[in-house]
CSV table of C-alpha atoms in Angstrom, one decimal:
chain,number,residue,atom,x,y,z
E,20,MET,CA,-0.2,0.1,-0.1
E,21,TRP,CA,3.2,2.7,1.3
E,22,CYS,CA,6.0,0.7,-1.8
E,23,GLU,CA,5.4,3.0,-4.7
E,24,SER,CA,8.1,2.4,-7.6
E,25,ARG,CA,9.9,5.6,-7.9
E,26,SER,CA,10.7,7.1,-11.0
E,27,LYS,CA,14.0,8.3,-12.3
E,28,ALA,CA,13.9,11.7,-12.0
E,29,ARG,CA,12.5,10.6,-7.7
E,30,LYS,CA,15.2,8.7,-7.5
E,31,ILE,CA,17.5,11.4,-9.3
E,32,LEU,CA,16.1,14.8,-6.6
E,33,GLN,CA,16.4,11.9,-3.7
E,34,LYS,CA,20.0,11.7,-4.8
E,35,ARG,CA,20.5,15.7,-4.4
E,36,VAL,CA,18.6,16.3,-1.9
E,37,TRP,CA,20.8,13.6,0.0
E,38,ILE,CA,23.9,16.0,-1.4
E,39,ALA,CA,22.4,18.9,-0.3
E,40,ILE,CA,21.8,18.1,2.9
E,41,CYS,CA,25.3,16.5,3.6
E,42,PHE,CA,26.7,19.6,3.1
E,43,TYR,CA,24.2,21.8,4.4
E,44,VAL,CA,25.2,20.6,8.0
E,45,PRO,CA,28.9,21.0,8.3
E,46,ALA,CA,28.1,24.1,5.9
E,47,VAL,CA,26.3,25.3,9.2
E,48,LEU,CA,28.2,24.2,12.4
E,49,GLY,CA,31.4,25.2,10.8
E,50,VAL,CA,29.7,28.1,9.9
E,51,ALA,CA,29.0,28.9,13.9
E,52,LEU,CA,32.0,27.3,15.0
E,53,TRP,CA,34.1,29.7,13.3
E,54,VAL,CA,31.8,32.6,14.3
E,55,ARG,CA,32.5,32.0,17.8
E,56,HIS,CA,35.4,31.9,17.5
E,57,HIS,CA,36.2,34.5,15.3
E,58,PRO,CA,33.7,36.8,15.3
E,59,ALA,CA,32.7,38.6,12.0
E,60,THR,CA,31.6,41.9,11.0
E,61,GLY,CA,29.8,44.1,8.1
E,62,GLY,CA,31.1,41.9,5.0
E,63,VAL,CA,32.7,39.1,6.3
E,64,ALA,CA,29.6,38.6,8.5
E,65,PHE,CA,27.7,38.7,5.9
E,66,GLY,CA,29.3,35.7,4.2
E,67,LEU,CA,29.6,33.5,6.2
E,68,ALA,CA,25.8,33.6,6.4
E,69,ALA,CA,25.5,32.9,3.3
E,70,ILE,CA,27.5,30.0,3.1
E,71,PRO,CA,24.5,27.9,4.7
E,72,ALA,CA,22.1,29.7,2.5
E,73,LEU,CA,23.6,28.1,-0.4
E,74,PRO,CA,22.4,24.5,0.0
E,75,VAL,CA,18.8,26.3,0.5
E,76,ILE,CA,19.3,27.2,-3.2
E,77,ALA,CA,20.6,23.4,-4.7
E,78,LEU,CA,18.2,22.3,-2.6
E,79,PHE,CA,15.7,24.1,-4.5
E,80,VAL,CA,17.1,24.0,-7.7
E,81,ALA,CA,17.4,19.6,-7.3
E,82,MET,CA,13.6,20.5,-7.1
E,83,GLY,CA,13.5,22.8,-10.1
E,84,LEU,CA,15.2,19.9,-12.1
E,85,TYR,CA,12.6,17.4,-11.1
E,86,LEU,CA,9.4,19.2,-11.6
E,87,ARG,CA,11.3,19.6,-15.5
E,88,ASP,CA,12.1,15.8,-15.2
E,89,GLU,CA,9.6,13.9,-13.8
E,90,SER,CA,7.2,12.8,-17.2
E,91,ASP,CA,4.5,11.4,-14.4
E,92,GLY,CA,2.4,14.5,-14.3
E,93,PHE,CA,0.6,12.9,-11.3
E,94,GLN,CA,3.9,12.6,-8.9
E,95,ARG,CA,4.8,15.9,-10.6
E,96,ASP,CA,1.2,17.6,-9.3
E,97,MET,CA,1.9,16.4,-6.5
E,98,MET,CA,5.1,17.7,-5.9
E,99,ILE,CA,3.8,21.0,-6.8
E,100,ARG,CA,0.7,21.1,-4.3
E,101,CYS,CA,3.5,19.8,-1.0
E,102,MET,CA,5.3,23.1,-2.6
E,103,LEU,CA,2.6,25.4,-2.2
E,104,TRP,CA,1.3,24.4,1.2
E,105,GLY,CA,4.7,24.6,2.4
E,106,THR,CA,5.2,28.5,0.6
E,107,GLY,CA,1.4,29.2,2.1
E,108,ALA,CA,2.6,28.0,5.6
E,109,LEU,CA,6.2,30.1,5.3
E,110,LEU,CA,4.4,33.6,3.8
E,111,THR,CA,1.3,33.5,5.8
E,112,THR,CA,3.7,33.2,8.9
E,113,MET,CA,6.1,35.6,8.2
E,114,MET,CA,3.4,38.1,7.5
E,115,PHE,CA,1.6,37.8,10.6
E,116,LEU,CA,5.4,38.4,12.5
E,117,GLY,CA,5.5,41.1,10.9
E,118,PHE,CA,1.8,42.4,11.5
E,119,ALA,CA,2.4,41.7,15.1
E,120,LYS,CA,5.6,43.3,15.6
E,121,MET,CA,4.2,46.7,13.8
E,122,PHE,CA,1.8,46.5,16.2
E,123,GLY,CA,4.2,46.3,19.0
E,124,TRP,CA,4.5,42.5,19.7
E,125,ARG,CA,8.2,42.6,21.3
E,126,GLY,CA,8.2,38.9,21.7
E,127,ASP,CA,11.0,36.9,19.5
E,128,VAL,CA,10.8,33.9,17.6
E,129,ASP,CA,13.7,30.9,17.8
E,130,GLN,CA,16.2,31.4,14.1
E,131,PHE,CA,15.0,29.4,11.9
E,132,THR,CA,11.3,29.1,12.4
E,133,GLU,CA,10.0,29.9,8.8
E,134,PHE,CA,12.9,26.8,7.3
E,135,MET,CA,10.5,24.0,9.9
E,136,VAL,CA,7.7,26.2,9.2
E,137,PHE,CA,8.3,25.0,5.2
E,138,GLY,CA,8.9,22.1,6.5
E,139,VAL,CA,6.5,21.0,8.7
E,140,PHE,CA,4.0,21.7,5.9
E,141,ALA,CA,5.6,20.4,3.0
E,142,ALA,CA,5.8,16.8,5.0
E,143,VAL,CA,2.4,16.6,6.2
E,144,ALA,CA,0.5,18.2,3.1
E,145,LYS,CA,2.3,15.2,1.5
E,146,LEU,CA,1.9,12.3,4.1
E,147,THR,CA,-1.6,14.2,3.6
E,148,TYR,CA,-2.0,12.9,0.1
E,149,ARG,CA,-0.1,10.4,0.5
E,150,VAL,CA,-3.5,8.8,2.6
E,151,GLN,CA,-5.4,10.4,0.1
E,152,ASN,CA,-4.5,8.6,-3.1
E,153,ARG,CA,-3.3,5.5,-1.2
E,154,VAL,CA,-4.0,2.2,-3.6
E,155,GLY,CA,-5.2,-0.6,-2.5
E,156,ASP,CA,-4.2,-4.3,-3.3
E,157,ASP,CA,-3.7,-4.7,-6.9
E,158,GLU,CA,-6.3,-6.5,-8.6
J,139,MET,CA,-13.3,13.4,-15.9
J,140,ASN,CA,-15.3,9.5,-16.2
J,141,ASN,CA,-12.8,7.0,-17.8
J,142,ARG,CA,-13.6,3.3,-19.0
J,143,LEU,CA,-9.8,2.6,-17.7
J,144,ARG,CA,-10.2,0.3,-15.2
J,145,VAL,CA,-12.8,-1.5,-17.4
J,146,LEU,CA,-10.6,-1.8,-20.3
J,147,ARG,CA,-7.3,-2.8,-18.2
J,148,ALA,CA,-9.9,-5.8,-16.5
J,149,GLU,CA,-10.1,-7.2,-20.3
J,150,ARG,CA,-6.7,-7.8,-20.5
J,151,GLY,CA,-5.9,-9.5,-17.3
J,152,TRP,CA,-3.9,-6.5,-16.6
J,153,SER,CA,-3.3,-5.3,-13.1
J,154,GLN,CA,-2.3,-1.4,-11.8
J,155,ALA,CA,0.5,-2.5,-12.0
J,156,ASP,CA,1.1,-4.0,-15.4
J,157,MET,CA,-0.7,-0.4,-16.8
J,158,ALA,CA,1.7,1.3,-14.5
J,159,GLU,CA,4.7,-0.2,-16.5
J,160,ARG,CA,3.5,0.3,-20.0
J,161,LEU,CA,2.7,4.3,-19.5
J,162,GLU,CA,6.2,4.3,-17.4
J,163,VAL,CA,4.0,6.3,-14.6
J,164,SER,CA,4.0,5.2,-11.2
J,165,ARG,CA,0.6,3.0,-9.8
J,166,GLN,CA,-0.3,5.6,-7.7
J,167,SER,CA,-0.7,7.9,-10.9
J,168,VAL,CA,-2.7,4.8,-12.8
J,169,ASN,CA,-5.9,5.1,-9.2
J,170,ALA,CA,-5.4,8.7,-9.1
J,171,ILE,CA,-6.7,8.3,-13.2
J,172,GLU,CA,-9.1,5.6,-12.8
J,173,THR,CA,-10.5,6.7,-9.7
J,174,GLY,CA,-11.3,10.0,-11.3
J,175,LYS,CA,-8.8,11.8,-8.7
J,176,TYR,CA,-6.3,12.8,-11.7
J,177,ASP,CA,-7.1,13.9,-15.1
J,178,PRO,CA,-4.3,12.9,-17.2
J,179,SER,CA,-1.7,14.8,-19.3
J,180,LEU,CA,-2.7,14.7,-23.0
J,181,PRO,CA,0.8,13.1,-23.9
J,182,LEU,CA,-0.7,10.4,-21.4
J,183,ALA,CA,-4.3,10.0,-22.6
J,184,PHE,CA,-2.2,9.5,-26.0
J,185,LYS,CA,-0.2,6.8,-24.8
J,186,ILE,CA,-3.0,5.5,-23.6
J,187,ALA,CA,-5.5,5.1,-26.2
J,188,ARG,CA,-2.3,3.6,-28.3
J,189,LEU,CA,-1.7,1.3,-25.3
J,190,PHE,CA,-6.1,-0.1,-25.5
J,191,GLY,CA,-5.8,1.1,-29.5
J,192,LYS,CA,-8.4,3.4,-29.3
J,193,ARG,CA,-9.5,6.7,-29.9
J,194,ILE,CA,-9.2,8.8,-26.4
J,195,GLU,CA,-12.6,10.0,-26.5
J,196,GLU,CA,-13.3,6.3,-26.5
J,197,ILE,CA,-11.7,6.4,-22.9
J,198,PHE,CA,-12.6,9.4,-21.8
J,199,VAL,CA,-15.7,10.3,-21.2
J,200,GLU,CA,-16.5,14.1,-20.7
J,201,GLU,CA,-19.4,14.3,-17.8
């Protein structure tokens, strides 16, 4: 029921996602450690901050390439829907927090909350669509 | 959009997995098309028509 054959494009996507994650983790840890021991300011700080963002860009490039290469329209449709859910939730959260601050809220949210919001909503959407479109035993 | 995929597939004794393999799509896609949850793209509709040796309008029926 839950096993689905993966297309060639999906396999390539998974490989690319893993590669991006493999770069992301050391990038985050490396930059955090570096800044702790060598506090950076100005352009250097911006440059260091950009390093962990590069694998995220790579992640979205990988998704874009997947959408281009996936010949199974239904699977492509599902991926687009999940990304839309994640993006919608992300923009809504940012908009809400922006207005809350504008109206005088002094609180703060953890760093990278937006990234978590995107990931969680995209994952929940994927799970929901998977349940909705589950296939029974083959006839 | 309604379709006769399940009937045509059953006539040939194919499983959804067989058909998915022939069409080079996932079984989930075949199931979604059969149950009317997803309308296939035009190239896939032509591919399905070719697979069954029929015209598109003989397989897919507008509601």
